[in-house]
Short mmCIF file of C-alpha atoms in Angstrom, two decimals:
data_model
loop_
_atom_site.label_atom_id
_atom_site.label_comp_id
_atom_site.label_asym_id
_atom_site.label_seq_id
_atom_site.Cartn_x
_atom_site.Cartn_y
_atom_site.Cartn_z
CA MET X 1 84.81 115.28 109.99
CA ASP X 2 83.82 113.49 106.75
CA VAL X 3 80.09 113.07 106.24
CA LEU X 4 79.59 110.32 103.81
CA ALA X 5 76.34 110.55 101.57
CA GLU X 6 75.53 106.60 101.19
CA PRO X 7 73.77 105.66 98.10
CA ASP X 8 70.70 104.59 100.37
CA GLY X 9 70.12 108.19 101.62
CA ARG X 10 72.09 107.41 105.11
CA LEU X 11 74.62 110.22 106.39
CA VAL X 12 77.73 108.30 108.05
CA ALA X 13 80.33 110.57 109.94
CA LEU X 14 84.04 109.44 109.64
CA PRO X 15 86.91 111.13 110.92
CA GLY X 16 88.81 113.06 108.14
CA GLY X 17 90.46 116.27 107.17
CA ALA X 18 93.37 116.78 105.05
CA VAL X 19 96.28 117.16 107.71
CA PHE X 20 94.27 115.16 110.22
CA ASN X 21 94.35 112.32 107.96
CA VAL X 22 98.37 112.55 107.06
CA ALA X 23 99.12 112.81 110.84
CA ARG X 24 97.04 109.66 111.65
CA ALA X 25 98.59 107.78 108.74
CA ILE X 26 102.31 108.84 109.72
CA GLY X 27 101.48 107.62 113.02
CA TRP X 28 100.27 104.20 111.62
CA LEU X 29 103.49 104.05 109.44
CA GLY X 30 105.47 104.37 112.76
CA ALA X 31 107.01 107.94 112.30
CA ASP X 32 106.89 110.71 114.98
CA CYS X 33 104.36 113.41 114.31
CA VAL X 34 103.04 116.28 115.72
CA TYR X 35 99.61 117.80 114.70
CA LEU X 36 99.08 121.59 114.65
CA GLY X 37 95.50 122.46 114.36
CA ARG X 38 92.57 123.37 116.61
CA LEU X 39 89.83 120.64 117.74
CA SER X 40 86.50 121.45 119.05
CA ASP X 41 85.35 120.74 122.27
CA ASP X 42 82.20 119.03 120.68
CA ARG X 43 81.83 115.44 120.26
CA PHE X 44 83.28 115.37 116.72
CA GLY X 45 86.26 117.07 118.12
CA ALA X 46 86.79 114.54 120.95
CA GLU X 47 86.79 111.90 118.39
CA LEU X 48 89.16 113.33 116.27
CA ARG X 49 91.38 113.74 119.42
CA ALA X 50 91.08 110.11 120.33
CA ARG X 51 92.08 109.01 116.75
CA LEU X 52 95.11 110.99 116.81
CA THR X 53 96.08 109.95 120.18
CA GLU X 54 95.48 106.31 119.23
CA ALA X 55 97.70 106.50 116.14
CA GLY X 56 100.61 107.88 118.12
CA ALA X 57 100.33 111.64 116.95
CA ARG X 58 100.92 114.28 119.52
CA LEU X 59 98.99 117.65 119.67
CA ALA X 60 100.53 120.91 119.46
CA VAL X 61 97.67 122.78 120.85
CA GLU X 62 95.81 121.09 123.69
CA GLU X 63 93.10 123.55 124.46
CA PRO X 64 89.99 122.75 122.37
CA THR X 65 88.00 125.57 120.66
CA ALA X 66 84.16 126.15 121.41
CA ALA X 67 83.63 126.63 117.67
CA PRO X 68 82.11 123.42 115.95
CA THR X 69 83.91 120.92 114.15
CA THR X 70 84.36 121.40 110.53
CA LEU X 71 82.45 119.08 108.18
CA ALA X 72 82.95 117.93 104.58
CA LEU X 73 79.90 116.33 102.91
CA ALA X 74 81.44 113.66 100.56
CA GLU X 75 79.31 112.30 97.72
CA LEU X 76 80.91 109.25 95.97
CA ASP X 77 80.42 108.61 92.14
CA SER X 78 80.49 105.12 90.76
CA ALA X 79 84.31 104.81 90.61
CA GLY X 80 84.45 105.68 94.49
CA SER X 81 85.75 109.23 93.65
CA ALA X 82 84.37 112.10 96.25
CA ARG X 83 82.84 115.23 95.53
CA TYR X 84 83.16 117.58 98.67
CA ARG X 85 81.00 120.22 99.94
CA PHE X 86 82.42 122.19 103.16
CA TYR X 87 80.49 123.53 106.13
CA HIS X 88 83.80 125.61 107.53
CA VAL X 89 82.49 129.33 108.21
CA HIS X 90 83.35 129.93 111.92
CA THR X 91 84.35 126.45 112.57
CA SER X 92 87.11 124.73 114.66
CA ALA X 93 89.78 124.34 111.64
CA SER X 94 90.11 128.19 111.29
CA GLN X 95 90.83 128.82 114.83
CA LEU X 96 94.60 128.57 115.12
CA GLU X 97 96.27 131.98 116.10
CA PRO X 98 99.96 133.00 116.62
CA GLY X 99 99.96 133.02 120.32
CA MET X 100 98.76 129.11 120.42
CA ILE X 101 102.20 128.05 118.97
CA ALA X 102 104.84 127.17 121.33
CA SER X 103 108.28 128.58 120.57
CA GLY X 104 110.56 126.06 119.34
CA LEU X 105 107.77 123.83 118.01
CA LEU X 106 109.89 123.15 114.75
CA ASP X 107 113.21 122.41 116.78
CA GLY X 108 114.35 119.11 115.93
CA ALA X 109 111.67 118.48 113.18
CA ASP X 110 112.56 117.06 109.89
CA ALA X 111 109.67 118.06 107.84
CA LEU X 112 106.69 120.42 108.13
CA LEU X 113 103.58 120.04 106.12
CA VAL X 114 101.08 122.55 105.40
CA GLY X 115 98.08 122.12 103.31
CA GLY X 116 94.01 121.62 103.22
CA ILE X 117 91.17 124.26 103.04
CA VAL X 118 92.90 125.81 106.15
CA LEU X 119 95.26 127.59 103.83
CA GLY X 120 92.61 129.82 102.76
CA LEU X 121 90.73 130.51 106.14
CA GLU X 122 91.76 133.11 108.69
CA PRO X 123 93.26 133.40 111.27
CA VAL X 124 94.74 129.85 110.64
CA SER X 125 96.27 130.84 107.04
CA SER X 126 98.18 133.87 108.36
CA THR X 127 99.22 131.96 111.50
CA LEU X 128 100.56 128.99 109.21
CA LEU X 129 102.23 131.48 106.77
CA SER X 130 104.29 133.11 109.65
CA LEU X 131 105.35 129.59 110.98
CA VAL X 132 106.57 128.57 107.50
CA ALA X 133 108.39 131.62 106.86
CA GLY X 134 110.34 131.61 110.13
CA ALA X 135 111.12 127.65 109.64
CA PRO X 136 114.40 126.74 110.34
CA GLU X 137 116.85 126.63 107.11
CA ARG X 138 117.55 123.11 107.29
CA LEU X 139 113.59 122.13 107.34
CA THR X 140 112.05 120.32 104.47
CA VAL X 141 108.71 122.13 104.01
CA VAL X 142 105.99 120.28 102.03
CA CYS X 143 102.70 121.83 100.55
CA ASP X 144 99.56 119.97 99.65
CA PRO X 145 97.10 122.71 98.64
CA ASN X 146 94.37 120.20 98.29
CA CYS X 147 92.36 122.87 96.49
CA ARG X 148 88.40 122.46 96.83
CA PRO X 149 86.63 125.00 95.19
CA SER X 150 83.64 125.10 97.11
CA ALA X 151 85.63 126.36 100.14
CA ILE X 152 86.95 129.02 98.28
CA ASP X 153 85.39 132.20 98.36
CA ASP X 154 87.81 134.77 96.56
CA LEU X 155 90.07 132.76 94.14
CA PRO X 156 92.53 135.57 93.39
CA ALA X 157 92.87 136.19 96.91
CA TYR X 158 93.57 132.47 97.55
CA ARG X 159 96.07 132.22 94.88
CA ARG X 160 97.99 135.11 96.35
CA THR X 161 98.01 133.28 99.59
CA ILE X 162 99.43 129.96 98.00
CA ASP X 163 102.05 132.24 96.37
CA ALA X 164 103.06 133.40 99.72
CA PHE X 165 103.35 129.87 100.94
CA LEU X 166 105.48 128.95 98.08
CA ARG X 167 108.22 131.33 98.56
CA ARG X 168 109.57 128.94 101.53
CA VAL X 169 108.12 125.53 100.24
CA ASP X 170 110.54 122.97 99.02
CA ILE X 171 108.07 120.29 97.52
CA VAL X 172 104.52 120.46 96.28
CA LYS X 173 102.07 117.84 96.02
CA ALA X 174 99.50 118.76 93.76
CA SER X 175 96.65 116.91 91.73
CA VAL X 176 95.92 117.95 88.22
CA GLU X 177 92.83 119.63 89.57
CA ASP X 178 94.67 121.63 91.97
CA LEU X 179 97.13 122.87 89.17
CA ALA X 180 94.24 123.59 86.94
CA LEU X 181 92.69 125.92 89.57
CA LEU X 182 95.96 127.43 90.75
CA CYS X 183 97.62 128.14 87.26
CA GLU X 184 95.10 127.66 84.28
CA CYS X 185 97.91 126.31 82.18
CA GLU X 186 97.72 124.29 78.95
CA SER X 187 99.15 121.22 80.84
CA PRO X 188 99.65 120.02 84.44
CA VAL X 189 103.56 119.94 83.72
CA ASP X 190 103.43 123.90 82.49
CA GLY X 191 101.55 124.32 85.68
CA ALA X 192 103.97 122.71 87.86
CA ARG X 193 106.82 124.95 86.22
CA ARG X 194 104.88 127.80 86.86
CA LEU X 195 104.47 126.83 90.33
CA ILE X 196 108.40 126.15 90.84
CA GLU X 197 109.12 129.74 89.47
CA ARG X 198 107.60 130.97 92.60
CA GLY X 199 109.94 128.95 95.00
CA PRO X 200 109.61 125.27 95.23
CA SER X 201 112.31 122.85 94.01
CA SER X 202 109.89 120.15 92.69
CA VAL X 203 106.25 119.59 92.28
CA ILE X 204 104.70 115.94 92.31
CA ILE X 205 101.53 115.53 90.31
CA THR X 206 98.75 112.91 91.09
CA ASP X 207 96.43 112.11 88.50
CA GLY X 208 93.97 109.43 89.88
CA PRO X 209 95.06 105.88 88.61
CA ARG X 210 97.35 107.47 86.07
CA PRO X 211 101.35 107.29 86.63
CA VAL X 212 102.67 110.23 88.95
CA SER X 213 104.81 112.83 87.44
CA ILE X 214 107.71 114.53 89.27
CA VAL X 215 108.68 117.82 87.86
CA THR X 216 111.59 120.03 88.57
CA ALA X 217 113.08 123.10 86.53
CA GLU X 218 115.55 120.53 84.78
CA TRP X 219 113.53 117.36 84.15
CA VAL X 220 110.38 115.42 84.38
CA ASP X 221 109.79 111.73 85.41
CA GLN X 222 106.91 109.38 86.20
CA VAL X 223 106.30 106.76 88.73
CA PRO X 224 103.61 104.13 87.91
CA VAL X 225 100.29 103.68 89.81
CA PRO X 226 99.45 99.88 90.53
CA VAL X 227 95.87 98.72 89.68
CA VAL X 228 93.83 98.43 92.77
CA GLU X 229 90.28 97.57 93.61
CA VAL X 230 89.37 101.02 94.92
CA VAL X 231 86.67 100.97 97.69
CA ASP X 232 86.77 105.08 97.64
CA THR X 233 89.36 107.63 97.07
CA ILE X 234 89.02 109.41 100.46
CA GLY X 235 92.24 110.26 102.19
CA ALA X 236 94.02 108.80 98.96
CA GLY X 237 96.19 111.97 98.45
CA ASP X 238 96.50 112.31 102.25
CA ALA X 239 97.98 108.87 102.44
CA PHE X 240 100.33 109.89 99.58
CA ILE X 241 101.74 112.51 101.55
CA ALA X 242 102.11 110.60 104.67
CA GLY X 243 103.96 107.87 102.57
CA LEU X 244 106.25 110.40 101.03
CA LEU X 245 107.07 112.20 104.54
CA GLY X 246 107.28 108.75 106.42
CA TRP X 247 110.06 107.76 103.57
CA TRP X 248 111.82 111.15 103.71
CA VAL X 249 112.35 111.15 107.54
CA GLU X 250 113.15 107.49 107.72
CA GLN X 251 115.80 107.98 105.03
CA GLY X 252 117.19 110.87 106.55
CA ALA X 253 116.76 112.90 103.22
CA ALA X 254 117.90 116.61 103.50
CA ARG X 255 116.13 119.72 102.27
CA GLY X 256 118.62 119.93 99.56
CA ALA X 257 117.57 116.57 98.04
CA ALA X 258 113.96 118.29 97.06
CA HIS X 259 115.27 118.32 93.46
CA ASP X 260 117.36 115.21 93.28
CA ARG X 261 115.85 112.47 90.89
CA GLU X 262 116.81 109.29 92.74
CA THR X 263 115.49 110.80 95.91
CA LEU X 264 112.44 111.94 94.77
CA THR X 265 111.61 108.88 92.74
CA ALA X 266 112.13 106.77 95.58
CA ALA X 267 110.07 108.80 98.10
CA THR X 268 107.23 109.04 95.29
CA ARG X 269 107.39 105.32 94.98
CA ALA X 270 106.81 104.86 98.87
CA ALA X 271 103.82 107.61 98.60
CA VAL X 272 102.24 105.57 95.80
CA GLU X 273 102.21 102.34 97.77
CA VAL X 274 100.66 103.91 100.97
CA SER X 275 98.29 105.79 98.80
CA ALA X 276 96.95 102.55 97.03
CA ARG X 277 96.61 101.04 100.27
CA ALA X 278 94.21 103.98 101.28
CA CYS X 279 91.91 103.31 98.44
CA ARG X 280 91.15 99.63 99.38
CA VAL X 281 89.54 100.88 102.57
CA ARG X 282 86.41 102.79 103.28
CA GLY X 283 86.87 106.52 104.45
CA ALA X 284 90.48 108.03 105.34
CA GLY X 285 92.32 104.79 106.48
CA LEU X 286 94.86 102.15 105.46
CA ALA X 287 94.64 98.92 104.43
CA PRO X 288 97.24 96.29 105.71
CA PRO X 289 100.47 96.13 103.68
CA GLY X 290 100.72 93.52 100.76
#
């Protein structure tokens, strides 16, 4: 759950969380989605479950955990950008284990997304790493590390974990802040190419209101971002991923297109449009199209 610290001192809890936001937005966009993660048996967990179901997302793991729901305290600046602090130790987000994943979960799937703070938490991180490593050859795998320094206890170990995921990832969506933390390169494009050396075909770089960069080993391109009246940026990156994945599946894009300029540009344009809609509403939601 995202707990928003309002300027007047109130705390407001809203459904959130990286892959949760993506799953819900994909459902809103009309695509088929299965959410793989643990939900708590507490009140917040029940609300998250209800919101996923309402959006049309199915749950890969029905059994709740007794661990409490993971919380993200979000403080907004004057531009609507959020700074997060996480309460994640021994909470629901980390409680996914290999035996909970049904065999054949990825059969018939077109794409798999992994991301969020869970990539640095155990046992969920190792569980997802095994799933990615054994993914069907034809499956497009997307990673949004969505790095949150306040949730990283051991940065060198975290970087090694991300590197392990990248061996089977096709597309990385990363913010300029993500790349600075992961690579410490002179420029975001240099950082993206450093990641590409580890396995992915392409890296899509978001930079707030500035153009989105698409980077492969051979070329770099940019997609403009529209000017919108920002309410807040909570869930904007997740909406971006939902837009990209929704387009990818709807168009029947193959894994091999993860380095194709025309395909990546069209997918990124769709992602930008959905992300802009997320910035126009409070919390991790989508404003109506148009």
